[in-house]
Amino acid sequence: MKKLIQLWKFLTRRFILFLLCFVLPILIGWFMYEIFSASIPKNLPIGFVDLDNTTTSADVRFSINASPTMYIHTYYTSIAQAKQDLATAKIYALAIIPRNFQQDIYLGKGACIALYYNAQFVLIGKALNSAFAQVIGTLNAQQSVAHNLIADQDMKLALSKAMPIFSQIIPLYNANNNYAQFLLTLLLPCMLQILSALAMVQLLKNRPYSFKSLFIRYIGNSCVFLIWGICMLLFLKNLGYELRGSLGLLIMGLTILMLGINGVVVFLQSILLDIKKSIGVIAVYTAPSLAFAGVTYPQNSMNLIALIWSKFLPISSFMELYVQQANYGGSVSGAMHILLQMCIFLIFFVLGSIIYTQRKTQ
């Protein structure tokens, strides 16, 4: 208890370190959760141009508003009128019903509904594209069933003619397309990696003159963020996200992740001996974690430079372990292989310790 009190006094005297270790993990974690708590994009505003004004175009309008993904925010009389709102993201898409829409359907000529959407917002664009495709598919089925029902006077026969092939598409590992599950499981570990690295730099602000002093700072900082990491895993599990594998293996991965990233910091600081330069280098090193971790962009599609950078980040191996254990319930042998790969980062602490020792004797 005396040691804990001394540690608490030590941290409270260093405001930035206290902020990094105890305040920012909660604030940033809460902020990220609040951003993605809706789980999936809903009620995205779009524009609507109806150049036909018939009962069929009214059905299209009703189907769009019935979709949980989008709703008609503004009605326009022309494309030019909607151009500015689309460019400023007041609306994310514009649906256009052409003239003679109903007439072309009744004559069997085929009718076209245009959808212009802002593909700059990749997530929103994909959600709107998928939702609009479902709306068009439903309308096509309704029209086909109606025509066949007039000819056959039998609902089952009319339905089988309208849709001769039924698809059975079964989503695995995040069946609800929950974007929070997809992003939080990556953002929170990346946040912990960056905060742990910055806290380690702060601990090395005063140069350690013994291996014991260096080791205590290294292990102490790693333990603090390991505890936050375990809280993160329990939080994700409490949200109902998959955890088909071993929680113990994930905790082992978190332990090596924190020891590895802190070891890299020790190595860099032992060379630079300048906190400002070290923070700059660590920022460059850890900031691209989100892009190179292999979740938002697959590693097998990266070029050689990106792949090397990805492998040089301990978070990449941890995310591989997390996906294997949480989503797939992978084997212990596969997990151990990843953990052994992560152990390479522990070498940096050994090298940093040697450099500090050599400089002490000089």
PDB file of N, CA, C and O in Angstrom, residues 236-287:
ATOM      1  N   LEU A 236     -15.811  -4.626 -24.666  1.00  0.00           N
ATOM      2  CA  LEU A 236     -16.253  -5.109 -25.977  1.00  0.00           C
ATOM      3  C   LEU A 236     -17.101  -6.373 -25.830  1.00  0.00           C
ATOM      4  O   LEU A 236     -18.090  -6.546 -26.548  1.00  0.00           O
ATOM      5  N   LYS A 237     -16.721  -7.225 -24.905  1.00  0.00           N
ATOM      6  CA  LYS A 237     -17.504  -8.439 -24.658  1.00  0.00           C
ATOM      7  C   LYS A 237     -18.873  -8.079 -24.100  1.00  0.00           C
ATOM      8  O   LYS A 237     -19.893  -8.677 -24.465  1.00  0.00           O
ATOM      9  N   ASN A 238     -18.913  -7.073 -23.221  1.00  0.00           N
ATOM     10  CA  ASN A 238     -20.174  -6.643 -22.627  1.00  0.00           C
ATOM     11  C   ASN A 238     -21.108  -6.029 -23.665  1.00  0.00           C
ATOM     12  O   ASN A 238     -22.339  -6.080 -23.518  1.00  0.00           O
ATOM     13  N   LEU A 239     -20.535  -5.461 -24.730  1.00  0.00           N
ATOM     14  CA  LEU A 239     -21.354  -4.903 -25.810  1.00  0.00           C
ATOM     15  C   LEU A 239     -21.980  -5.990 -26.677  1.00  0.00           C
ATOM     16  O   LEU A 239     -22.809  -5.689 -27.546  1.00  0.00           O
ATOM     17  N   GLY A 240     -21.581  -7.237 -26.455  1.00  0.00           N
ATOM     18  CA  GLY A 240     -22.155  -8.345 -27.216  1.00  0.00           C
ATOM     19  C   GLY A 240     -21.363  -8.717 -28.449  1.00  0.00           C
ATOM     20  O   GLY A 240     -21.837  -9.505 -29.273  1.00  0.00           O
ATOM     21  N   TYR A 241     -20.146  -8.164 -28.592  1.00  0.00           N
ATOM     22  CA  TYR A 241     -19.321  -8.509 -29.748  1.00  0.00           C
ATOM     23  C   TYR A 241     -18.767  -9.925 -29.578  1.00  0.00           C
ATOM     24  O   TYR A 241     -18.578 -10.399 -28.464  1.00  0.00           O
ATOM     25  N   GLU A 242     -18.495 -10.569 -30.705  1.00  0.00           N
ATOM     26  CA  GLU A 242     -18.038 -11.954 -30.663  1.00  0.00           C
ATOM     27  C   GLU A 242     -16.738 -12.115 -29.876  1.00  0.00           C
ATOM     28  O   GLU A 242     -15.846 -11.290 -29.986  1.00  0.00           O
ATOM     29  N   LEU A 243     -16.689 -13.173 -29.107  1.00  0.00           N
ATOM     30  CA  LEU A 243     -15.446 -13.599 -28.457  1.00  0.00           C
ATOM     31  C   LEU A 243     -15.479 -15.120 -28.418  1.00  0.00           C
ATOM     32  O   LEU A 243     -15.760 -15.744 -27.402  1.00  0.00           O
ATOM     33  N   ARG A 244     -15.202 -15.708 -29.577  1.00  0.00           N
ATOM     34  CA  ARG A 244     -15.325 -17.157 -29.724  1.00  0.00           C
ATOM     35  C   ARG A 244     -14.082 -17.907 -29.233  1.00  0.00           C
ATOM     36  O   ARG A 244     -14.124 -19.101 -29.023  1.00  0.00           O
ATOM     37  N   GLY A 245     -12.978 -17.191 -29.096  1.00  0.00           N
ATOM     38  CA  GLY A 245     -11.732 -17.825 -28.708  1.00  0.00           C
ATOM     39  C   GLY A 245     -11.421 -17.637 -27.241  1.00  0.00           C
ATOM     40  O   GLY A 245     -12.304 -17.506 -26.395  1.00  0.00           O
ATOM     41  N   SER A 246     -10.142 -17.579 -26.939  1.00  0.00           N
ATOM     42  CA  SER A 246      -9.666 -17.526 -25.555  1.00  0.00           C
ATOM     43  C   SER A 246      -9.376 -16.090 -25.123  1.00  0.00           C
ATOM     44  O   SER A 246      -8.589 -15.382 -25.766  1.00  0.00           O
ATOM     45  N   LEU A 247     -10.004 -15.681 -24.032  1.00  0.00           N
ATOM     46  CA  LEU A 247      -9.720 -14.367 -23.460  1.00  0.00           C
ATOM     47  C   LEU A 247      -8.294 -14.327 -22.920  1.00  0.00           C
ATOM     48  O   LEU A 247      -7.617 -13.297 -23.000  1.00  0.00           O
ATOM     49  N   GLY A 248      -7.816 -15.446 -22.393  1.00  0.00           N
ATOM     50  CA  GLY A 248      -6.456 -15.508 -21.859  1.00  0.00           C
ATOM     51  C   GLY A 248      -5.405 -15.245 -22.924  1.00  0.00           C
ATOM     52  O   GLY A 248      -4.419 -14.542 -22.676  1.00  0.00           O
ATOM     53  N   LEU A 249      -5.600 -15.792 -24.123  1.00  0.00           N
ATOM     54  CA  LEU A 249      -4.651 -15.557 -25.212  1.00  0.00           C
ATOM     55  C   LEU A 249      -4.660 -14.090 -25.638  1.00  0.00           C
ATOM     56  O   LEU A 249      -3.614 -13.525 -25.967  1.00  0.00           O
ATOM     57  N   LEU A 250      -5.835 -13.469 -25.614  1.00  0.00           N
ATOM     58  CA  LEU A 250      -5.916 -12.046 -25.959  1.00  0.00           C
ATOM     59  C   LEU A 250      -5.207 -11.191 -24.911  1.00  0.00           C
ATOM     60  O   LEU A 250      -4.566 -10.198 -25.247  1.00  0.00           O
ATOM     61  N   ILE A 251      -5.324 -11.577 -23.642  1.00  0.00           N
ATOM     62  CA  ILE A 251      -4.614 -10.840 -22.586  1.00  0.00           C
ATOM     63  C   ILE A 251      -3.103 -11.005 -22.748  1.00  0.00           C
ATOM     64  O   ILE A 251      -2.330 -10.056 -22.558  1.00  0.00           O
ATOM     65  N   MET A 252      -2.672 -12.203 -23.137  1.00  0.00           N
ATOM     66  CA  MET A 252      -1.247 -12.418 -23.416  1.00  0.00           C
ATOM     67  C   MET A 252      -0.802 -11.524 -24.574  1.00  0.00           C
ATOM     68  O   MET A 252       0.276 -10.911 -24.538  1.00  0.00           O
ATOM     69  N   GLY A 253      -1.644 -11.426 -25.596  1.00  0.00           N
ATOM     70  CA  GLY A 253      -1.328 -10.557 -26.731  1.00  0.00           C
ATOM     71  C   GLY A 253      -1.242  -9.106 -26.322  1.00  0.00           C
ATOM     72  O   GLY A 253      -0.346  -8.374 -26.764  1.00  0.00           O
ATOM     73  N   LEU A 254      -2.171  -8.666 -25.459  1.00  0.00           N
ATOM     74  CA  LEU A 254      -2.123  -7.287 -24.968  1.00  0.00           C
ATOM     75  C   LEU A 254      -0.853  -7.024 -24.163  1.00  0.00           C
ATOM     76  O   LEU A 254      -0.248  -5.955 -24.266  1.00  0.00           O
ATOM     77  N   THR A 255      -0.456  -7.999 -23.355  1.00  0.00           N
ATOM     78  CA  THR A 255       0.767  -7.856 -22.548  1.00  0.00           C
ATOM     79  C   THR A 255       1.980  -7.643 -23.436  1.00  0.00           C
ATOM     80  O   THR A 255       2.788  -6.718 -23.214  1.00  0.00           O
ATOM     81  N   ILE A 256       2.108  -8.476 -24.454  1.00  0.00           N
ATOM     82  CA  ILE A 256       3.251  -8.345 -25.364  1.00  0.00           C
ATOM     83  C   ILE A 256       3.146  -7.063 -26.181  1.00  0.00           C
ATOM     84  O   ILE A 256       4.158  -6.419 -26.485  1.00  0.00           O
ATOM     85  N   LEU A 257       1.906  -6.660 -26.534  1.00  0.00           N
ATOM     86  CA  LEU A 257       1.707  -5.409 -27.275  1.00  0.00           C
ATOM     87  C   LEU A 257       2.241  -4.227 -26.481  1.00  0.00           C
ATOM     88  O   LEU A 257       2.985  -3.391 -27.010  1.00  0.00           O
ATOM     89  N   MET A 258       1.872  -4.139 -25.201  1.00  0.00           N
ATOM     90  CA  MET A 258       2.308  -3.009 -24.377  1.00  0.00           C
ATOM     91  C   MET A 258       3.806  -3.058 -24.110  1.00  0.00           C
ATOM     92  O   MET A 258       4.498  -2.034 -24.177  1.00  0.00           O
ATOM     93  N   LEU A 259       4.334  -4.249 -23.811  1.00  0.00           N
ATOM     94  CA  LEU A 259       5.777  -4.374 -23.612  1.00  0.00           C
ATOM     95  C   LEU A 259       6.537  -4.047 -24.892  1.00  0.00           C
ATOM     96  O   LEU A 259       7.608  -3.429 -24.862  1.00  0.00           O
ATOM     97  N   GLY A 260       5.961  -4.438 -26.036  1.00  0.00           N
ATOM     98  CA  GLY A 260       6.631  -4.208 -27.313  1.00  0.00           C
ATOM     99  C   GLY A 260       6.680  -2.739 -27.680  1.00  0.00           C
ATOM    100  O   GLY A 260       7.748  -2.211 -28.029  1.00  0.00           O
ATOM    101  N   ILE A 261       5.539  -2.047 -27.603  1.00  0.00           N
ATOM    102  CA  ILE A 261       5.518  -0.629 -27.997  1.00  0.00           C
ATOM    103  C   ILE A 261       6.342   0.206 -27.025  1.00  0.00           C
ATOM    104  O   ILE A 261       7.055   1.141 -27.430  1.00  0.00           O
ATOM    105  N   ASN A 262       6.314  -0.136 -25.735  1.00  0.00           N
ATOM    106  CA  ASN A 262       7.129   0.592 -24.768  1.00  0.00           C
ATOM    107  C   ASN A 262       8.613   0.303 -24.971  1.00  0.00           C
ATOM    108  O   ASN A 262       9.466   1.173 -24.751  1.00  0.00           O
ATOM    109  N   GLY A 263       8.927  -0.913 -25.398  1.00  0.00           N
ATOM    110  CA  GLY A 263      10.319  -1.240 -25.710  1.00  0.00           C
ATOM    111  C   GLY A 263      10.841  -0.431 -26.886  1.00  0.00           C
ATOM    112  O   GLY A 263      11.996   0.020 -26.881  1.00  0.00           O
ATOM    113  N   VAL A 264      10.007  -0.233 -27.896  1.00  0.00           N
ATOM    114  CA  VAL A 264      10.397   0.604 -29.043  1.00  0.00           C
ATOM    115  C   VAL A 264      10.676   2.023 -28.576  1.00  0.00           C
ATOM    116  O   VAL A 264      11.640   2.664 -29.012  1.00  0.00           O
ATOM    117  N   VAL A 265       9.830   2.541 -27.662  1.00  0.00           N
ATOM    118  CA  VAL A 265      10.021   3.899 -27.140  1.00  0.00           C
ATOM    119  C   VAL A 265      11.336   3.994 -26.375  1.00  0.00           C
ATOM    120  O   VAL A 265      12.091   4.962 -26.521  1.00  0.00           O
ATOM    121  N   VAL A 266      11.619   3.005 -25.548  1.00  0.00           N
ATOM    122  CA  VAL A 266      12.884   2.992 -24.785  1.00  0.00           C
ATOM    123  C   VAL A 266      14.068   3.018 -25.746  1.00  0.00           C
ATOM    124  O   VAL A 266      15.048   3.756 -25.534  1.00  0.00           O
ATOM    125  N   PHE A 267      13.991   2.230 -26.793  1.00  0.00           N
ATOM    126  CA  PHE A 267      15.077   2.172 -27.766  1.00  0.00           C
ATOM    127  C   PHE A 267      15.285   3.528 -28.447  1.00  0.00           C
ATOM    128  O   PHE A 267      16.421   4.019 -28.565  1.00  0.00           O
ATOM    129  N   LEU A 268      14.186   4.150 -28.892  1.00  0.00           N
ATOM    130  CA  LEU A 268      14.282   5.443 -29.578  1.00  0.00           C
ATOM    131  C   LEU A 268      14.818   6.525 -28.646  1.00  0.00           C
ATOM    132  O   LEU A 268      15.691   7.311 -29.023  1.00  0.00           O
ATOM    133  N   GLN A 269      14.290   6.560 -27.423  1.00  0.00           N
ATOM    134  CA  GLN A 269      14.731   7.590 -26.480  1.00  0.00           C
ATOM    135  C   GLN A 269      16.178   7.385 -26.062  1.00  0.00           C
ATOM    136  O   GLN A 269      16.907   8.357 -25.811  1.00  0.00           O
ATOM    137  N   SER A 270      16.633   6.134 -25.993  1.00  0.00           N
ATOM    138  CA  SER A 270      18.031   5.872 -25.625  1.00  0.00           C
ATOM    139  C   SER A 270      18.979   6.397 -26.688  1.00  0.00           C
ATOM    140  O   SER A 270      20.123   6.758 -26.385  1.00  0.00           O
ATOM    141  N   ILE A 271      18.508   6.468 -27.931  1.00  0.00           N
ATOM    142  CA  ILE A 271      19.339   6.986 -29.023  1.00  0.00           C
ATOM    143  C   ILE A 271      19.249   8.504 -29.109  1.00  0.00           C
ATOM    144  O   ILE A 271      20.260   9.204 -29.206  1.00  0.00           O
ATOM    145  N   LEU A 272      18.020   9.025 -29.047  1.00  0.00           N
ATOM    146  CA  LEU A 272      17.806  10.455 -29.279  1.00  0.00           C
ATOM    147  C   LEU A 272      18.101  11.296 -28.040  1.00  0.00           C
ATOM    148  O   LEU A 272      18.620  12.414 -28.152  1.00  0.00           O
ATOM    149  N   LEU A 273      17.690  10.791 -26.859  1.00  0.00           N
ATOM    150  CA  LEU A 273      17.857  11.517 -25.593  1.00  0.00           C
ATOM    151  C   LEU A 273      17.263  12.926 -25.663  1.00  0.00           C
ATOM    152  O   LEU A 273      17.786  13.878 -25.068  1.00  0.00           O
ATOM    153  N   ASP A 274      16.182  13.053 -26.413  1.00  0.00           N
ATOM    154  CA  ASP A 274      15.497  14.341 -26.568  1.00  0.00           C
ATOM    155  C   ASP A 274      14.007  14.041 -26.634  1.00  0.00           C
ATOM    156  O   ASP A 274      13.543  13.409 -27.588  1.00  0.00           O
ATOM    157  N   ILE A 275      13.263  14.497 -25.632  1.00  0.00           N
ATOM    158  CA  ILE A 275      11.857  14.133 -25.555  1.00  0.00           C
ATOM    159  C   ILE A 275      11.051  14.679 -26.733  1.00  0.00           C
ATOM    160  O   ILE A 275      10.131  14.020 -27.235  1.00  0.00           O
ATOM    161  N   LYS A 276      11.391  15.878 -27.204  1.00  0.00           N
ATOM    162  CA  LYS A 276      10.658  16.455 -28.319  1.00  0.00           C
ATOM    163  C   LYS A 276      10.871  15.652 -29.603  1.00  0.00           C
ATOM    164  O   LYS A 276       9.934  15.371 -30.347  1.00  0.00           O
ATOM    165  N   LYS A 277      12.127  15.289 -29.854  1.00  0.00           N
ATOM    166  CA  LYS A 277      12.411  14.477 -31.035  1.00  0.00           C
ATOM    167  C   LYS A 277      11.769  13.100 -30.925  1.00  0.00           C
ATOM    168  O   LYS A 277      11.234  12.566 -31.901  1.00  0.00           O
ATOM    169  N   SER A 278      11.800  12.534 -29.734  1.00  0.00           N
ATOM    170  CA  SER A 278      11.216  11.211 -29.529  1.00  0.00           C
ATOM    171  C   SER A 278       9.715  11.229 -29.764  1.00  0.00           C
ATOM    172  O   SER A 278       9.160  10.326 -30.402  1.00  0.00           O
ATOM    173  N   ILE A 279       9.042  12.262 -29.264  1.00  0.00           N
ATOM    174  CA  ILE A 279       7.594  12.374 -29.475  1.00  0.00           C
ATOM    175  C   ILE A 279       7.280  12.486 -30.963  1.00  0.00           C
ATOM    176  O   ILE A 279       6.343  11.878 -31.475  1.00  0.00           O
ATOM    177  N   GLY A 280       8.106  13.272 -31.676  1.00  0.00           N
ATOM    178  CA  GLY A 280       7.901  13.413 -33.114  1.00  0.00           C
ATOM    179  C   GLY A 280       8.065  12.106 -33.860  1.00  0.00           C
ATOM    180  O   GLY A 280       7.239  11.739 -34.710  1.00  0.00           O
ATOM    181  N   VAL A 281       9.121  11.357 -33.523  1.00  0.00           N
ATOM    182  CA  VAL A 281       9.372  10.076 -34.192  1.00  0.00           C
ATOM    183  C   VAL A 281       8.279   9.069 -33.857  1.00  0.00           C
ATOM    184  O   VAL A 281       7.783   8.340 -34.728  1.00  0.00           O
ATOM    185  N   ILE A 282       7.877   9.032 -32.583  1.00  0.00           N
ATOM    186  CA  ILE A 282       6.841   8.088 -32.160  1.00  0.00           C
ATOM    187  C   ILE A 282       5.498   8.431 -32.800  1.00  0.00           C
ATOM    188  O   ILE A 282       4.719   7.545 -33.159  1.00  0.00           O
ATOM    189  N   ALA A 283       5.228   9.732 -32.959  1.00  0.00           N
ATOM    190  CA  ALA A 283       3.991  10.143 -33.637  1.00  0.00           C
ATOM    191  C   ALA A 283       3.966   9.632 -35.073  1.00  0.00           C
ATOM    192  O   ALA A 283       2.954   9.106 -35.548  1.00  0.00           O
ATOM    193  N   VAL A 284       5.090   9.790 -35.761  1.00  0.00           N
ATOM    194  CA  VAL A 284       5.178   9.293 -37.145  1.00  0.00           C
ATOM    195  C   VAL A 284       5.060   7.777 -37.191  1.00  0.00           C
ATOM    196  O   VAL A 284       4.447   7.205 -38.092  1.00  0.00           O
ATOM    197  N   TYR A 285       5.615   7.135 -36.184  1.00  0.00           N
ATOM    198  CA  TYR A 285       5.637   5.667 -36.133  1.00  0.00           C
ATOM    199  C   TYR A 285       4.260   5.073 -35.828  1.00  0.00           C
ATOM    200  O   TYR A 285       3.822   4.112 -36.462  1.00  0.00           O
ATOM    201  N   THR A 286       3.554   5.657 -34.843  1.00  0.00           N
ATOM    202  CA  THR A 286       2.296   5.056 -34.385  1.00  0.00           C
ATOM    203  C   THR A 286       1.047   5.634 -35.038  1.00  0.00           C
ATOM    204  O   THR A 286       0.015   4.957 -35.081  1.00  0.00           O
ATOM    205  N   ALA A 287       1.111   6.863 -35.525  1.00  0.00           N
ATOM    206  CA  ALA A 287      -0.095   7.509 -36.067  1.00  0.00           C
ATOM    207  C   ALA A 287      -0.756   6.727 -37.200  1.00  0.00           C
ATOM    208  O   ALA A 287      -1.987   6.665 -37.274  1.00  0.00           O
TER     209      ALA A 287
END
